[in-house]
PDB file of C-alpha atoms in Angstrom:
ATOM      1  CA  MET A  22      -1.842 -31.772 -20.760  1.00 84.00           C
ATOM      2  CA  ILE A  23      -3.790 -32.458 -17.584  1.00 96.00           C
ATOM      3  CA  ASP A  24      -2.538 -30.803 -14.411  1.00 97.00           C
ATOM      4  CA  LYS A  25      -3.889 -32.695 -11.395  1.00 98.00           C
ATOM      5  CA  ARG A  26      -4.357 -30.586  -8.261  1.00 97.00           C
ATOM      6  CA  SER A  27      -5.207 -32.926  -5.410  1.00 98.00           C
ATOM      7  CA  PHE A  28      -7.500 -31.705  -2.660  1.00 98.00           C
ATOM      8  CA  ASP A  29      -4.700 -32.008  -0.098  1.00 97.00           C
ATOM      9  CA  SER A  30      -2.492 -29.655  -2.162  1.00 97.00           C
ATOM     10  CA  LEU A  31      -5.018 -26.797  -2.189  1.00 98.00           C
ATOM     11  CA  GLY A  32      -4.683 -23.662  -0.122  1.00 97.00           C
ATOM     12  CA  HIS A  33      -6.510 -23.929   3.214  1.00 97.00           C
ATOM     13  CA  ALA A  34      -8.040 -21.422   5.608  1.00 96.00           C
ATOM     14  CA  ASP A  35     -10.156 -22.404   8.615  1.00 96.00           C
ATOM     15  CA  HIS A  36     -11.962 -19.456  10.193  1.00 95.00           C
ATOM     16  CA  GLY A  37     -14.254 -21.557  12.367  1.00 96.00           C
ATOM     17  CA  TRP A  38     -17.467 -20.530  10.645  1.00 97.00           C
ATOM     18  CA  LEU A  39     -15.766 -20.935   7.245  1.00 97.00           C
ATOM     19  CA  ASN A  40     -13.564 -23.842   6.195  1.00 98.00           C
ATOM     20  CA  ALA A  41     -12.170 -22.949   2.767  1.00 97.00           C
ATOM     21  CA  ARG A  42      -9.958 -24.630   0.195  1.00 98.00           C
ATOM     22  CA  HIS A  43      -8.477 -22.551  -2.628  1.00 98.00           C
ATOM     23  CA  HIS A  44      -7.671 -24.044  -6.040  1.00 98.00           C
ATOM     24  CA  PHE A  45      -5.951 -20.755  -6.970  1.00 98.00           C
ATOM     25  CA  SER A  46      -4.074 -18.084  -5.018  1.00 96.00           C
ATOM     26  CA  PHE A  47      -6.590 -16.286  -2.833  1.00 95.00           C
ATOM     27  CA  ALA A  48      -6.454 -14.085   0.281  1.00 89.00           C
ATOM     28  CA  SER A  49      -3.581 -15.329   2.472  1.00 89.00           C
ATOM     29  CA  TYR A  50      -2.880 -18.320   0.190  1.00 93.00           C
ATOM     30  CA  TYR A  51      -0.211 -17.349  -2.334  1.00 92.00           C
ATOM     31  CA  GLU A  52       1.049 -19.803  -4.929  1.00 92.00           C
ATOM     32  CA  PRO A  53       2.735 -18.234  -8.004  1.00 93.00           C
ATOM     33  CA  LYS A  54       2.043 -21.345 -10.097  1.00 92.00           C
ATOM     34  CA  ARG A  55      -1.684 -21.129  -9.359  1.00 96.00           C
ATOM     35  CA  MET A  56      -2.546 -17.489 -10.000  1.00 96.00           C
ATOM     36  CA  GLY A  57      -5.316 -18.430 -12.407  1.00 96.00           C
ATOM     37  CA  TRP A  58      -6.133 -20.560 -15.427  1.00 98.00           C
ATOM     38  CA  GLY A  59      -6.921 -18.463 -18.451  1.00 97.00           C
ATOM     39  CA  ALA A  60      -9.715 -16.113 -17.379  1.00 98.00           C
ATOM     40  CA  ILE A  61     -10.553 -18.344 -14.388  1.00 98.00           C
ATOM     41  CA  ARG A  62      -9.218 -16.475 -11.383  1.00 98.00           C
ATOM     42  CA  VAL A  63     -10.767 -18.146  -8.311  1.00 98.00           C
ATOM     43  CA  TRP A  64     -12.245 -21.547  -7.478  1.00 98.00           C
ATOM     44  CA  ASN A  65     -12.996 -21.793  -3.779  1.00 98.00           C
ATOM     45  CA  ASP A  66     -14.364 -24.896  -2.066  1.00 98.00           C
ATOM     46  CA  ASP A  67     -16.213 -23.412   0.919  1.00 98.00           C
ATOM     47  CA  GLU A  68     -17.931 -25.038   3.887  1.00 98.00           C
ATOM     48  CA  ILE A  69     -20.047 -22.462   5.731  1.00 98.00           C
ATOM     49  CA  ALA A  70     -21.316 -23.280   9.218  1.00 98.00           C
ATOM     50  CA  ALA A  71     -25.020 -23.075  10.033  1.00 98.00           C
ATOM     51  CA  ASN A  72     -26.369 -19.580  10.766  1.00 97.00           C
ATOM     52  CA  SER A  73     -23.219 -17.792   9.610  1.00 97.00           C
ATOM     53  CA  GLY A  74     -21.824 -16.363   6.415  1.00 96.00           C
ATOM     54  CA  PHE A  75     -20.075 -13.559   4.595  1.00 95.00           C
ATOM     55  CA  PRO A  76     -21.169 -10.078   5.761  1.00 94.00           C
ATOM     56  CA  PRO A  77     -21.599  -7.276   3.175  1.00 96.00           C
ATOM     57  CA  HIS A  78     -18.438  -6.684   1.144  1.00 96.00           C
ATOM     58  CA  PRO A  79     -17.652  -5.098  -2.243  1.00 97.00           C
ATOM     59  CA  HIS A  80     -16.771  -6.550  -5.645  1.00 97.00           C
ATOM     60  CA  LYS A  81     -15.920  -4.918  -8.953  1.00 97.00           C
ATOM     61  CA  ASP A  82     -15.245  -6.161 -12.501  1.00 98.00           C
ATOM     62  CA  MET A  83     -15.627  -9.890 -11.839  1.00 98.00           C
ATOM     63  CA  GLU A  84     -18.106 -12.609 -12.797  1.00 98.00           C
ATOM     64  CA  ILE A  85     -18.888 -14.620  -9.653  1.00 98.00           C
ATOM     65  CA  ILE A  86     -20.639 -17.979  -9.962  1.00 98.00           C
ATOM     66  CA  THR A  87     -21.812 -19.907  -6.908  1.00 98.00           C
ATOM     67  CA  TYR A  88     -22.608 -23.616  -7.273  1.00 97.00           C
ATOM     68  CA  VAL A  89     -24.336 -25.007  -4.183  1.00 97.00           C
ATOM     69  CA  ARG A  90     -23.216 -28.558  -3.382  1.00 96.00           C
ATOM     70  CA  SER A  91     -25.289 -29.076  -0.223  1.00 97.00           C
ATOM     71  CA  GLY A  92     -27.467 -26.913   1.981  1.00 97.00           C
ATOM     72  CA  ALA A  93     -28.403 -23.484   0.649  1.00 98.00           C
ATOM     73  CA  ILE A  94     -27.000 -19.967   0.401  1.00 97.00           C
ATOM     74  CA  THR A  95     -28.987 -16.748   0.814  1.00 98.00           C
ATOM     75  CA  HIS A  96     -27.807 -13.733  -1.180  1.00 97.00           C
ATOM     76  CA  GLN A  97     -28.460 -10.038  -0.493  1.00 97.00           C
ATOM     77  CA  ASP A  98     -26.924  -7.107  -2.369  1.00 96.00           C
ATOM     78  CA  SER A  99     -26.883  -3.341  -2.650  1.00 96.00           C
ATOM     79  CA  LEU A 100     -29.129  -3.523  -5.732  1.00 94.00           C
ATOM     80  CA  GLY A 101     -31.966  -4.843  -3.577  1.00 96.00           C
ATOM     81  CA  ASN A 102     -31.697  -8.438  -4.833  1.00 95.00           C
ATOM     82  CA  LYS A 103     -32.342 -11.248  -2.372  1.00 96.00           C
ATOM     83  CA  GLY A 104     -32.620 -14.954  -3.034  1.00 96.00           C
ATOM     84  CA  ARG A 105     -32.007 -18.438  -1.652  1.00 97.00           C
ATOM     85  CA  THR A 106     -30.123 -20.918  -3.840  1.00 97.00           C
ATOM     86  CA  ALA A 107     -30.332 -24.585  -2.840  1.00 96.00           C
ATOM     87  CA  ALA A 108     -28.178 -27.656  -3.509  1.00 94.00           C
ATOM     88  CA  GLY A 109     -27.492 -28.343  -7.169  1.00 89.00           C
ATOM     89  CA  ASP A 110     -28.586 -24.867  -8.238  1.00 94.00           C
ATOM     90  CA  VAL A 111     -26.534 -21.891  -9.361  1.00 97.00           C
ATOM     91  CA  GLN A 112     -26.398 -18.139  -8.818  1.00 97.00           C
ATOM     92  CA  VAL A 113     -24.335 -15.600 -10.750  1.00 98.00           C
ATOM     93  CA  MET A 114     -23.317 -12.036 -10.030  1.00 97.00           C
ATOM     94  CA  SER A 115     -21.769  -9.635 -12.520  1.00 98.00           C
ATOM     95  CA  ALA A 116     -19.996  -7.126 -10.303  1.00 98.00           C
ATOM     96  CA  GLY A 117     -19.490  -4.589 -13.113  1.00 97.00           C
ATOM     97  CA  THR A 118     -18.847  -1.052 -11.886  1.00 98.00           C
ATOM     98  CA  GLY A 119     -19.261  -2.202  -8.293  1.00 98.00           C
ATOM     99  CA  VAL A 120     -21.684  -3.889  -5.919  1.00 97.00           C
ATOM    100  CA  ARG A 121     -21.824  -4.890  -2.263  1.00 97.00           C
ATOM    101  CA  HIS A 122     -23.265  -8.268  -1.375  1.00 96.00           C
ATOM    102  CA  ALA A 123     -23.618 -10.663   1.519  1.00 97.00           C
ATOM    103  CA  GLU A 124     -23.968 -14.442   1.450  1.00 97.00           C
ATOM    104  CA  TYR A 125     -25.420 -16.212   4.470  1.00 97.00           C
ATOM    105  CA  ASN A 126     -26.074 -19.791   5.414  1.00 98.00           C
ATOM    106  CA  LEU A 127     -29.415 -19.442   7.192  1.00 98.00           C
ATOM    107  CA  GLU A 128     -29.886 -23.220   7.266  1.00 97.00           C
ATOM    108  CA  PRO A 129     -29.567 -25.503  10.343  1.00 97.00           C
ATOM    109  CA  GLU A 130     -26.773 -27.447   8.618  1.00 97.00           C
ATOM    110  CA  THR A 131     -23.416 -26.766   6.984  1.00 98.00           C
ATOM    111  CA  THR A 132     -23.667 -25.371   3.458  1.00 98.00           C
ATOM    112  CA  ARG A 133     -21.051 -26.386   0.909  1.00 98.00           C
ATOM    113  CA  ILE A 134     -20.411 -24.370  -2.227  1.00 98.00           C
ATOM    114  CA  PHE A 135     -18.006 -23.904  -5.075  1.00 98.00           C
ATOM    115  CA  GLN A 136     -17.466 -20.205  -5.712  1.00 98.00           C
ATOM    116  CA  ILE A 137     -15.856 -19.454  -9.052  1.00 98.00           C
ATOM    117  CA  TRP A 138     -14.594 -16.084 -10.255  1.00 98.00           C
ATOM    118  CA  ILE A 139     -14.044 -15.435 -13.965  1.00 98.00           C
ATOM    119  CA  GLU A 140     -12.567 -12.262 -15.406  1.00 98.00           C
ATOM    120  CA  PRO A 141     -15.088 -10.437 -17.634  1.00 98.00           C
ATOM    121  CA  ARG A 142     -14.476  -9.845 -21.327  1.00 96.00           C
ATOM    122  CA  GLN A 143     -14.518  -6.110 -20.586  1.00 95.00           C
ATOM    123  CA  THR A 144     -14.668  -4.000 -17.459  1.00 96.00           C
ATOM    124  CA  GLY A 145     -17.566  -1.822 -16.337  1.00 97.00           C
ATOM    125  CA  GLY A 146     -21.253  -2.249 -16.943  1.00 97.00           C
ATOM    126  CA  ALA A 147     -24.176  -2.215 -14.541  1.00 97.00           C
ATOM    127  CA  PRO A 148     -24.017  -4.859 -11.785  1.00 97.00           C
ATOM    128  CA  ALA A 149     -26.482  -7.750 -12.071  1.00 97.00           C
ATOM    129  CA  TRP A 150     -27.528 -10.891 -10.192  1.00 97.00           C
ATOM    130  CA  GLY A 151     -29.495 -14.011 -11.085  1.00 96.00           C
ATOM    131  CA  ALA A 152     -30.191 -17.556  -9.902  1.00 96.00           C
ATOM    132  CA  LYS A 153     -31.745 -20.654 -11.417  1.00 94.00           C
ATOM    133  CA  PRO A 154     -32.534 -24.270 -10.470  1.00 92.00           C
ATOM    134  CA  PHE A 155     -30.831 -26.990 -12.506  1.00 91.00           C
ATOM    135  CA  PRO A 156     -32.355 -30.416 -11.679  1.00 86.00           C
ATOM    136  CA  LYS A 157     -29.625 -33.021 -11.529  1.00 85.00           C
ATOM    137  CA  GLY A 158     -31.718 -35.488 -13.488  1.00 85.00           C
ATOM    138  CA  GLU A 159     -31.635 -33.227 -16.534  1.00 88.00           C
ATOM    139  CA  ARG A 160     -27.827 -33.467 -16.673  1.00 94.00           C
ATOM    140  CA  SER A 161     -27.625 -37.227 -16.173  1.00 95.00           C
ATOM    141  CA  GLY A 162     -24.931 -38.652 -18.449  1.00 97.00           C
ATOM    142  CA  ARG A 163     -24.231 -35.345 -20.181  1.00 97.00           C
ATOM    143  CA  PHE A 164     -22.973 -31.826 -19.666  1.00 97.00           C
ATOM    144  CA  VAL A 165     -25.565 -29.068 -19.343  1.00 96.00           C
ATOM    145  CA  THR A 166     -24.585 -25.396 -19.589  1.00 97.00           C
ATOM    146  CA  LEU A 167     -25.352 -23.698 -16.265  1.00 97.00           C
ATOM    147  CA  ALA A 168     -23.939 -20.234 -16.969  1.00 98.00           C
ATOM    148  CA  SER A 169     -22.605 -18.773 -20.191  1.00 98.00           C
ATOM    149  CA  GLY A 170     -21.331 -15.662 -21.852  1.00 97.00           C
ATOM    150  CA  TYR A 171     -22.580 -16.804 -25.276  1.00 97.00           C
ATOM    151  CA  ASP A 172     -25.913 -15.850 -26.834  1.00 94.00           C
ATOM    152  CA  ASP A 173     -26.606 -19.345 -28.227  1.00 93.00           C
ATOM    153  CA  ASP A 174     -26.776 -20.817 -24.696  1.00 95.00           C
ATOM    154  CA  GLY A 175     -30.241 -19.415 -24.202  1.00 86.00           C
ATOM    155  CA  ASP A 176     -31.299 -21.479 -21.160  1.00 89.00           C
ATOM    156  CA  ALA A 177     -28.165 -20.748 -19.122  1.00 97.00           C
ATOM    157  CA  LEU A 178     -27.618 -17.975 -16.617  1.00 98.00           C
ATOM    158  CA  ARG A 179     -25.870 -15.041 -18.255  1.00 97.00           C
ATOM    159  CA  ILE A 180     -22.313 -14.022 -17.441  1.00 98.00           C
ATOM    160  CA  ARG A 181     -20.157 -11.397 -19.158  1.00 98.00           C
ATOM    161  CA  ALA A 182     -17.157 -13.573 -19.919  1.00 98.00           C
ATOM    162  CA  ASP A 183     -15.967 -15.731 -22.787  1.00 98.00           C
ATOM    163  CA  ALA A 184     -16.737 -18.805 -20.725  1.00 98.00           C
ATOM    164  CA  ARG A 185     -19.228 -21.545 -19.957  1.00 98.00           C
ATOM    165  CA  VAL A 186     -19.929 -23.244 -16.652  1.00 98.00           C
ATOM    166  CA  LEU A 187     -21.081 -26.829 -17.215  1.00 97.00           C
ATOM    167  CA  GLY A 188     -22.502 -29.487 -14.927  1.00 97.00           C
ATOM    168  CA  ALA A 189     -23.003 -33.242 -15.311  1.00 97.00           C
ATOM    169  CA  THR A 190     -23.999 -36.207 -13.180  1.00 97.00           C
ATOM    170  CA  LEU A 191     -22.525 -39.569 -14.121  1.00 98.00           C
ATOM    171  CA  LYS A 192     -23.323 -43.003 -12.775  1.00 98.00           C
ATOM    172  CA  ALA A 193     -20.381 -45.311 -12.090  1.00 98.00           C
ATOM    173  CA  GLY A 194     -19.076 -46.584 -15.423  1.00 98.00           C
ATOM    174  CA  GLU A 195     -20.571 -43.788 -17.513  1.00 98.00           C
ATOM    175  CA  SER A 196     -18.345 -41.564 -19.648  1.00 98.00           C
ATOM    176  CA  VAL A 197     -18.645 -38.159 -21.260  1.00 98.00           C
ATOM    177  CA  GLU A 198     -16.271 -36.311 -23.570  1.00 98.00           C
ATOM    178  CA  HIS A 199     -15.352 -32.656 -23.543  1.00 98.00           C
ATOM    179  CA  SER A 200     -13.387 -30.821 -26.227  1.00 98.00           C
ATOM    180  CA  VAL A 201     -11.248 -27.892 -25.089  1.00 98.00           C
ATOM    181  CA  GLY A 202     -10.688 -25.560 -28.012  1.00 97.00           C
ATOM    182  CA  SER A 203      -7.241 -24.423 -29.040  1.00 97.00           C
ATOM    183  CA  GLY A 204      -6.059 -21.600 -26.818  1.00 96.00           C
ATOM    184  CA  ARG A 205      -8.805 -22.165 -24.250  1.00 98.00           C
ATOM    185  CA  HIS A 206      -8.589 -23.334 -20.645  1.00 98.00           C
ATOM    186  CA  ALA A 207     -10.863 -25.734 -18.792  1.00 98.00           C
ATOM    187  CA  TYR A 208     -10.978 -26.571 -15.102  1.00 98.00           C
ATOM    188  CA  LEU A 209     -12.936 -29.504 -13.700  1.00 98.00           C
ATOM    189  CA  VAL A 210     -13.814 -30.582 -10.171  1.00 98.00           C
ATOM    190  CA  ALA A 211     -15.994 -33.474  -9.028  1.00 98.00           C
ATOM    191  CA  ALA A 212     -18.225 -32.239  -6.209  1.00 97.00           C
ATOM    192  CA  THR A 213     -18.900 -35.855  -5.265  1.00 97.00           C
ATOM    193  CA  GLY A 214     -17.732 -39.276  -6.399  1.00 98.00           C
ATOM    194  CA  ALA A 215     -14.559 -40.246  -8.227  1.00 98.00           C
ATOM    195  CA  LEU A 216     -13.529 -40.322 -11.870  1.00 98.00           C
ATOM    196  CA  THR A 217     -10.743 -40.674 -14.391  1.00 98.00           C
ATOM    197  CA  ILE A 218      -9.781 -38.168 -17.069  1.00 98.00           C
ATOM    198  CA  ASP A 219      -7.988 -39.938 -19.915  1.00 98.00           C
ATOM    199  CA  GLY A 220      -7.101 -42.648 -17.406  1.00 97.00           C
ATOM    200  CA  ILE A 221      -5.800 -40.328 -14.643  1.00 98.00           C
ATOM    201  CA  ALA A 222      -7.651 -40.851 -11.359  1.00 98.00           C
ATOM    202  CA  PHE A 223      -9.323 -37.950  -9.537  1.00 98.00           C
ATOM    203  CA  ALA A 224     -11.096 -38.073  -6.198  1.00 98.00           C
ATOM    204  CA  ALA A 225     -13.922 -35.796  -5.151  1.00 98.00           C
ATOM    205  CA  ARG A 226     -12.799 -32.150  -4.844  1.00 98.00           C
ATOM    206  CA  ASP A 227      -9.501 -32.697  -6.716  1.00 98.00           C
ATOM    207  CA  GLY A 228      -8.963 -30.140  -9.473  1.00 98.00           C
ATOM    208  CA  ALA A 229      -8.038 -30.808 -13.087  1.00 98.00           C
ATOM    209  CA  ALA A 230      -6.595 -28.021 -15.248  1.00 98.00           C
ATOM    210  CA  LEU A 231      -7.093 -29.020 -18.899  1.00 98.00           C
ATOM    211  CA  SER A 232      -5.074 -27.409 -21.670  1.00 96.00           C
ATOM    212  CA  GLY A 233      -6.672 -26.394 -24.952  1.00 96.00           C
ATOM    213  CA  GLY A 234      -6.531 -28.222 -28.240  1.00 96.00           C
ATOM    214  CA  ARG A 235      -7.653 -31.646 -27.029  1.00 95.00           C
ATOM    215  CA  THR A 236     -10.682 -33.795 -26.277  1.00 97.00           C
ATOM    216  CA  VAL A 237     -10.733 -35.595 -22.947  1.00 98.00           C
ATOM    217  CA  THR A 238     -12.778 -38.591 -21.843  1.00 98.00           C
ATOM    218  CA  ILE A 239     -14.204 -38.349 -18.343  1.00 98.00           C
ATOM    219  CA  THR A 240     -15.293 -41.662 -16.800  1.00 98.00           C
ATOM    220  CA  ALA A 241     -16.999 -41.984 -13.436  1.00 98.00           C
ATOM    221  CA  THR A 242     -15.560 -44.721 -11.219  1.00 98.00           C
ATOM    222  CA  GLU A 243     -18.235 -43.842  -8.632  1.00 98.00           C
ATOM    223  CA  ASP A 244     -21.500 -41.965  -9.037  1.00 98.00           C
ATOM    224  CA  SER A 245     -20.235 -38.413  -9.566  1.00 98.00           C
ATOM    225  CA  GLU A 246     -21.401 -34.822  -9.762  1.00 97.00           C
ATOM    226  CA  ILE A 247     -19.095 -32.719 -11.946  1.00 98.00           C
ATOM    227  CA  VAL A 248     -18.590 -28.994 -12.486  1.00 98.00           C
ATOM    228  CA  LEU A 249     -16.443 -27.778 -15.407  1.00 98.00           C
ATOM    229  CA  VAL A 250     -15.544 -24.265 -16.542  1.00 98.00           C
ATOM    230  CA  ASP A 251     -14.389 -23.778 -20.147  1.00 98.00           C
ATOM    231  CA  SER A 252     -12.918 -20.305 -20.605  1.00 98.00           C
ATOM    232  CA  GLU A 253     -10.720 -18.239 -22.843  1.00 96.00           C
TER     233      GLU A 253
END
C-alpha cells in the first residue's frame, strides 16, 4: 500500500525563526497514527531564517540525517566537530551514548532542510558526525545511496541503522523503480517538483509511506529532486 501524506496534513509549528512541518509526531504535534514508520521516527521539513538556528541541545541513541534543500547549515558539537553543509549535500550524526550539538543558518537567506531521525540497530556507542557532498548530476535518473548502515555501500555516509537514505533527480517524464523488501518500510518525499508513484500524484513536500513487499514506479511529472529512506 501507499499512504499519501499531503503537505497540508503535516504537523506545523511556526516559531518565527523556524517554520517546521512534521511528517511524524514531534514536539507539540501529536498524531497517534503517525508515530513512526518502521525505524523511521522523525522527518521534519524545516525552514530556518537567516542568521538563526538551533542552539546547543542534547541527543542520545538516534541516527540523525540532515539533507540540505537550499542554503546551508553549520554544525557544531560537543565532540569538537564543526562543518558547513550546503544545498544538495548531507550530514549525519550518530548520537550514541550522548552528544550536544547546535545547527545554525549563518547564511543571508533562508535555509531549508529535511531532518530525518532513524532508530539505531542497537543503543550506545561513541557519538560520531560526518558530512559529504553529493552532486545532483551524479544521481540524475537514478537513486544514489547518501547514507547507509550497510558495509557494501562504501561511498555513502555511515549510519548505525538497518537503513539507507537515497537521493535521485528526475527530469519530467523520467521514471525510476524502487523495491521495498518484505517487512521493510520506505518513506519518500520530493524536495522539489511533482511526481506519481504507481499512478498516485504527489506534489513537492508530500510524504509517501510505502509498505514492504512491493516494487513501485516513481515518475516525475515535473523536474524533481527526491529523498527516500528504506528502513527495517
